[in-house]
Tab-separated table of C-alpha atoms in Angstrom:
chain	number	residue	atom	x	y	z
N	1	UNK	CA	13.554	0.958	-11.592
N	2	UNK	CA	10.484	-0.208	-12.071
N	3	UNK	CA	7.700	2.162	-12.201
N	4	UNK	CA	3.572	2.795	-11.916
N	5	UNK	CA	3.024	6.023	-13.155
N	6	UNK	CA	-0.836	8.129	-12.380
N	7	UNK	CA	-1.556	11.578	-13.143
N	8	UNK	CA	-2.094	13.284	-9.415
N	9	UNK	CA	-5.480	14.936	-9.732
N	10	UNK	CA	-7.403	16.260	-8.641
N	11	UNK	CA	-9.444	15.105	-11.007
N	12	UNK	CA	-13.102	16.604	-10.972
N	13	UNK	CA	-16.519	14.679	-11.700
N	14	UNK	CA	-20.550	15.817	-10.871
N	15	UNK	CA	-22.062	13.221	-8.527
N	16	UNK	CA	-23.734	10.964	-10.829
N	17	UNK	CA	-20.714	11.248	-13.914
N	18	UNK	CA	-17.980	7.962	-14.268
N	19	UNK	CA	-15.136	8.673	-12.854
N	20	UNK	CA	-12.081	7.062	-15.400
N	21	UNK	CA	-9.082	7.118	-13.359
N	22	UNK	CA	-5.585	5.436	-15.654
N	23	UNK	CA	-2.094	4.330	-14.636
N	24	UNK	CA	0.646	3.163	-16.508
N	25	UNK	CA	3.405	0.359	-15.757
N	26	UNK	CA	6.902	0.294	-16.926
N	27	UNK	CA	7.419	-3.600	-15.929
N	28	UNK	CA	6.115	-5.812	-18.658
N	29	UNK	CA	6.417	-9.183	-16.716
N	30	UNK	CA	3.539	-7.607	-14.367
N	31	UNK	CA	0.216	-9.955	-14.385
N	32	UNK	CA	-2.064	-8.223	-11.872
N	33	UNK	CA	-3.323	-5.011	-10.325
N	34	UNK	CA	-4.300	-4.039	-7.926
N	35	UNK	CA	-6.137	-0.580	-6.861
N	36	UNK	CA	-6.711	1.115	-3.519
N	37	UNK	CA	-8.476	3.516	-2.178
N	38	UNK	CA	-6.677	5.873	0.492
N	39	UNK	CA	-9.239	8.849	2.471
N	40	UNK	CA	-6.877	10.969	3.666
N	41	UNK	CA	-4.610	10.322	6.328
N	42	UNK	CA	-5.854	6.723	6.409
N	43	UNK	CA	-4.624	3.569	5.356
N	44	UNK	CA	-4.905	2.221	1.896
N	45	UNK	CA	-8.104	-0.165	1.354
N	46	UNK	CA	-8.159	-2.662	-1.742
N	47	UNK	CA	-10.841	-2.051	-3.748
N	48	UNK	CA	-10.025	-3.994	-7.090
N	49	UNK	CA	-7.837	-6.603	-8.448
N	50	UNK	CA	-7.417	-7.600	-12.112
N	51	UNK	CA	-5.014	-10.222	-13.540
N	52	UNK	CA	-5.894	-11.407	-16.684
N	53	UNK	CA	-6.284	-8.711	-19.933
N	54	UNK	CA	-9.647	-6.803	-20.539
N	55	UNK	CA	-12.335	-5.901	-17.894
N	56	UNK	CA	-13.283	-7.268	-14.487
N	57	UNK	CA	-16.444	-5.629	-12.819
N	58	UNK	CA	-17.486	-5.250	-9.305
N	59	UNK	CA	-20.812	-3.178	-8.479
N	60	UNK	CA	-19.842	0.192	-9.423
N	61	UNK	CA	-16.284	-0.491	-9.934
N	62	UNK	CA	-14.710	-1.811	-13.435
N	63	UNK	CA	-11.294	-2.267	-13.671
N	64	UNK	CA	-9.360	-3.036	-16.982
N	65	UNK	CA	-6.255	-3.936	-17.944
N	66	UNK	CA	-4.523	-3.867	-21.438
N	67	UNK	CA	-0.830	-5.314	-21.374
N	68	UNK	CA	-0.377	-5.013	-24.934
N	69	UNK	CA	-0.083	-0.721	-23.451
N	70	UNK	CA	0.966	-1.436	-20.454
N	71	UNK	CA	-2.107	0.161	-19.051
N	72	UNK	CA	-4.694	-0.247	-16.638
N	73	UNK	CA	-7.813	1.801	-15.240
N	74	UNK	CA	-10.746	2.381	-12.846
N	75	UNK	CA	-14.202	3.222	-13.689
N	76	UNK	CA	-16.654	4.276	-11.089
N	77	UNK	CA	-19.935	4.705	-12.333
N	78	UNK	CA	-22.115	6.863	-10.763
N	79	UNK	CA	-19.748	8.602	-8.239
N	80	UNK	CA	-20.601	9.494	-5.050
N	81	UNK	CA	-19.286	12.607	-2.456
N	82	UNK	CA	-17.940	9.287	-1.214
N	83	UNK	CA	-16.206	8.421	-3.640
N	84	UNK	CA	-13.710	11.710	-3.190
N	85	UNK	CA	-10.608	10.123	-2.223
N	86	UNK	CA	-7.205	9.282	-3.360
N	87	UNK	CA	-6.855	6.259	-5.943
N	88	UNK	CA	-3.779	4.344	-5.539
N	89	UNK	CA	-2.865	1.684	-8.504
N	90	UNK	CA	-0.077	-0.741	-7.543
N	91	UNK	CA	1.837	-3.783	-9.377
N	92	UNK	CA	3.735	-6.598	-7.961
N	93	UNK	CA	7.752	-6.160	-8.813
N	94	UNK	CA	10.084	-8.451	-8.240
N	95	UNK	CA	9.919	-12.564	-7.467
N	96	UNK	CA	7.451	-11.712	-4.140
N	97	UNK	CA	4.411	-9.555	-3.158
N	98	UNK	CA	6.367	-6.419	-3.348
N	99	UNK	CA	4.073	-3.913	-4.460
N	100	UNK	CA	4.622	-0.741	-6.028
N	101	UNK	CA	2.657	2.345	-5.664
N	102	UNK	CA	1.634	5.171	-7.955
N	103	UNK	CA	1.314	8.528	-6.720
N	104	UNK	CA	-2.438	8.504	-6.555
N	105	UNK	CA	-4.781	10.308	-8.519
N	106	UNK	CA	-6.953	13.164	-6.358
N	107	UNK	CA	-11.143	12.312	-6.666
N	108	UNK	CA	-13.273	14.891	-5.901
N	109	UNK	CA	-17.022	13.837	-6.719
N	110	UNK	CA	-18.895	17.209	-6.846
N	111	UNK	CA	-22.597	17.422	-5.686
A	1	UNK	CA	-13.898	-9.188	8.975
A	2	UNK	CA	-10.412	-10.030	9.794
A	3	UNK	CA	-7.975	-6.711	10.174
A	4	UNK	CA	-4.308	-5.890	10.657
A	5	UNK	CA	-4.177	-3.489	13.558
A	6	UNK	CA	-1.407	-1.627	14.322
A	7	UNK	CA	-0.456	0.437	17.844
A	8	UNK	CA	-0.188	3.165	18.183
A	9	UNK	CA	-1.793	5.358	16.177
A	10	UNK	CA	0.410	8.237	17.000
A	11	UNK	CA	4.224	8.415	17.665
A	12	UNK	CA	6.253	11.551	18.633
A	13	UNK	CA	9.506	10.888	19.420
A	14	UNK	CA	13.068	13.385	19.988
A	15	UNK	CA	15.664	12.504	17.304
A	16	UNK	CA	18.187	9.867	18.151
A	17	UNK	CA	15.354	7.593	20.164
A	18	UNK	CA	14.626	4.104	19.357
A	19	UNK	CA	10.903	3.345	18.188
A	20	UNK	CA	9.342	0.018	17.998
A	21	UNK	CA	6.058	0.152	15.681
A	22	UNK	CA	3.753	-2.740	16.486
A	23	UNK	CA	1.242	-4.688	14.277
A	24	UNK	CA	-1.235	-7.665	14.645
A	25	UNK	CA	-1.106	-9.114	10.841
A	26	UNK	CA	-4.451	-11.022	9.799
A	27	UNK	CA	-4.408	-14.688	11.943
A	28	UNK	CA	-4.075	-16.942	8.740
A	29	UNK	CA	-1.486	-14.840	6.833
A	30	UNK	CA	2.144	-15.888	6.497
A	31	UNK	CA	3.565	-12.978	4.828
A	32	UNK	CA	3.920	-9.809	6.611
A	33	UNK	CA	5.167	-6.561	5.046
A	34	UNK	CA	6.046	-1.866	6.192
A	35	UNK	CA	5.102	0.470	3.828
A	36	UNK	CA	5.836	4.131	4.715
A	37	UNK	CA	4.033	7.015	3.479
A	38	UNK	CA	5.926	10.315	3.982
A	39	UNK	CA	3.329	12.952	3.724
A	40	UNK	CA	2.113	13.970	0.158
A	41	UNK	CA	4.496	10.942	-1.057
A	42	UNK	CA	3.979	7.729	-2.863
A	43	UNK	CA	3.354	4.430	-0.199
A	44	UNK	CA	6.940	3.440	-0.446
A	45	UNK	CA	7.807	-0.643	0.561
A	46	UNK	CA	10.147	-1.012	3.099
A	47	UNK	CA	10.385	-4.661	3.791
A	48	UNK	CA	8.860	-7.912	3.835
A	49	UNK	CA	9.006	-11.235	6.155
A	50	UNK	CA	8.205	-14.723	5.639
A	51	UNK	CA	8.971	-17.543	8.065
A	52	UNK	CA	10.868	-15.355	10.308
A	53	UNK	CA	13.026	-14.073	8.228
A	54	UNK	CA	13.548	-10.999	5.877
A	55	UNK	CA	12.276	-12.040	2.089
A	56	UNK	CA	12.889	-8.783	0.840
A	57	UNK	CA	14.080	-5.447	1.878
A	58	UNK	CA	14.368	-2.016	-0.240
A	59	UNK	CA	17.482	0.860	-0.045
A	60	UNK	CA	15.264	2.547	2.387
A	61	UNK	CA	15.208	-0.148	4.650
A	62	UNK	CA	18.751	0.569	6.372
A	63	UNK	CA	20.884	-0.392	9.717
A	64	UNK	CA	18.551	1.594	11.777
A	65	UNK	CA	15.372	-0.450	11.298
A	66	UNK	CA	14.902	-3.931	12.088
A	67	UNK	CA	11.807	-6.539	11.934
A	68	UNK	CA	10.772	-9.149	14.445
A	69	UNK	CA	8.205	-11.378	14.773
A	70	UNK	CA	8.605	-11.627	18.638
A	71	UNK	CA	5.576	-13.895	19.020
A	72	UNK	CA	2.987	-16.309	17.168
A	73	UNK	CA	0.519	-12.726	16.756
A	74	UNK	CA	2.629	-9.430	16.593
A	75	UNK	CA	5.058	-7.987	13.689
A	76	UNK	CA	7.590	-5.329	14.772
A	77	UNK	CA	9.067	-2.320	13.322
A	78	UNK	CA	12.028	-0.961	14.972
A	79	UNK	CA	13.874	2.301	14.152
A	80	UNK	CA	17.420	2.130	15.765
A	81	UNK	CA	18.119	6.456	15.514
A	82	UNK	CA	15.329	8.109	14.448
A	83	UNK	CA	15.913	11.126	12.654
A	84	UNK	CA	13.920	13.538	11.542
A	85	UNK	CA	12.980	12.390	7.880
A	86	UNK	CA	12.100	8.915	9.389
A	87	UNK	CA	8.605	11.246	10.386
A	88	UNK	CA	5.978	9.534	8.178
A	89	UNK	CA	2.870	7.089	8.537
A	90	UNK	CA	4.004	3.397	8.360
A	91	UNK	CA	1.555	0.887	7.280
A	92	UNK	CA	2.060	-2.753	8.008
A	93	UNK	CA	0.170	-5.469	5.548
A	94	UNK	CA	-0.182	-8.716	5.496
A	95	UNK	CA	-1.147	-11.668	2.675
A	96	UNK	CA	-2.209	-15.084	3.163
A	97	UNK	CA	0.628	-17.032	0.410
A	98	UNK	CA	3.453	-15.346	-1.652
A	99	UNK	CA	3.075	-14.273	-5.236
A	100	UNK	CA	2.392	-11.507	-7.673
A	101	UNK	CA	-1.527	-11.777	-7.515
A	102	UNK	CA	-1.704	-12.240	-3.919
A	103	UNK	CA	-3.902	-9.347	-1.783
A	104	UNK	CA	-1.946	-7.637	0.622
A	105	UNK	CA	-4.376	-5.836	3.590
A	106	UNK	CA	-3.646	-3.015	5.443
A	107	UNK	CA	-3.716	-2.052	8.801
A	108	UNK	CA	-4.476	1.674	10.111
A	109	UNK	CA	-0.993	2.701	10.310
A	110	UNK	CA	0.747	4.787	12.863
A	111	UNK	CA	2.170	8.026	12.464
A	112	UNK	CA	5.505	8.693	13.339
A	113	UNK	CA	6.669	12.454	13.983
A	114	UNK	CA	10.452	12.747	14.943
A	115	UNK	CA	11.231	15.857	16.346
């Protein structure tokens, strides 16, 4: 079974502070992530993608992925109340778009 | 910007009904996909559907539920026999081409409560 593993939260950070949110991945063939934002009791919303190793940034958002450690993570710099949501990291597994989901990790951004 | 949308929102249905979830992937994708998301749970795939036919399909997805894409626009979920830990929020997605690094979009979902 492959697997994408986060630590559930909540995890606590003053508005203004980086937020460093991790995941793990059991399935070494995977080449890209991809993480999403889900408010709750909405849909999931793709915020970031990364395929290649290292760091891929997007305004506020940096993503990085080492698969040496099977290991990939979100930065938000200077979070927002906004921000407070649930962060969902997923991986392609098997031949197709399959995706596999995390259990989330819990952001609250405290003003 | 281009969305999936997905009707309705809310489902209640008695145990032992049939359900058909309905969903309006994005107009260029070809590959169309159910996730369910029993409450407080990981987004779990159920299935996904390429040229009118099943590509893929996970131990969840059963006898009881069934995909069709009935027309050239909608994407359809049905549930057979609902029972009571079918109740959940199922999301349908969609992606433009097939393969790991392909984006898959979400629509709104709709929340199915079997009583």
């Amino acid at each position: 079974q492959k697997e994408v593993e986060q630590n559930s939260g909540p995890l606590s950070v003053p508005e203004g502070a980086i937020a460093s949110l991790n995941c793990t991945y059991s399935d070494r063939g995977s080449q890209s992530f991809f993480w999403y934002r889900q408010y709750s009791g909405k849909s999931p919303e793709l915020i970031m993608f990364i395929y290649s190793n290292g760091d891929k940034e997007d305004g506020r958002f940096t993503a990085q992925l080492n698969k040496a450690s099977q290991y990939v993570s979100l930065l938000i710099r200077d979070s927002q109340p906004s921000d407070s949501a649930t962060y969902l990291c997923a991986g392609p597994t098997g031949g197709g778009n399959k995706l596999t989901f995390g259990t989330g990790t819990q952001l609250k951004v405290e003003l | 910007e281009p969305e999936v949308t997905q009707t309705p929102s809310h489902q209640v249905t008695q145990m032992g009904q049939e359900v058909i979830l309905r969903c309006v992937p994005i107009s260029n994708h070809l590959y169309f996909y159910w996730y369910r998301q029993i409450l407080g749970q990981k987004v779990e795939f159920l299935v996904s559907f390429y040229n009118n036919e099943i590509s893929e399909k996970s131990e969840i997805f059963d006898d009881q539920f069934s995909v069709e894409r009935p027309d050239g626009s909608n994407f359809t979920l049905k549930i057979r026999s609902t029972k009571l830990e079918d109740s959940a929020m199922y999301f349908c997605a969609s992606s433009e081409a097939e393969g790991r690094s392909e984006k898959l979009f979400f629509g709104s979902g709709t929340q199915l409560s079997v009583l």
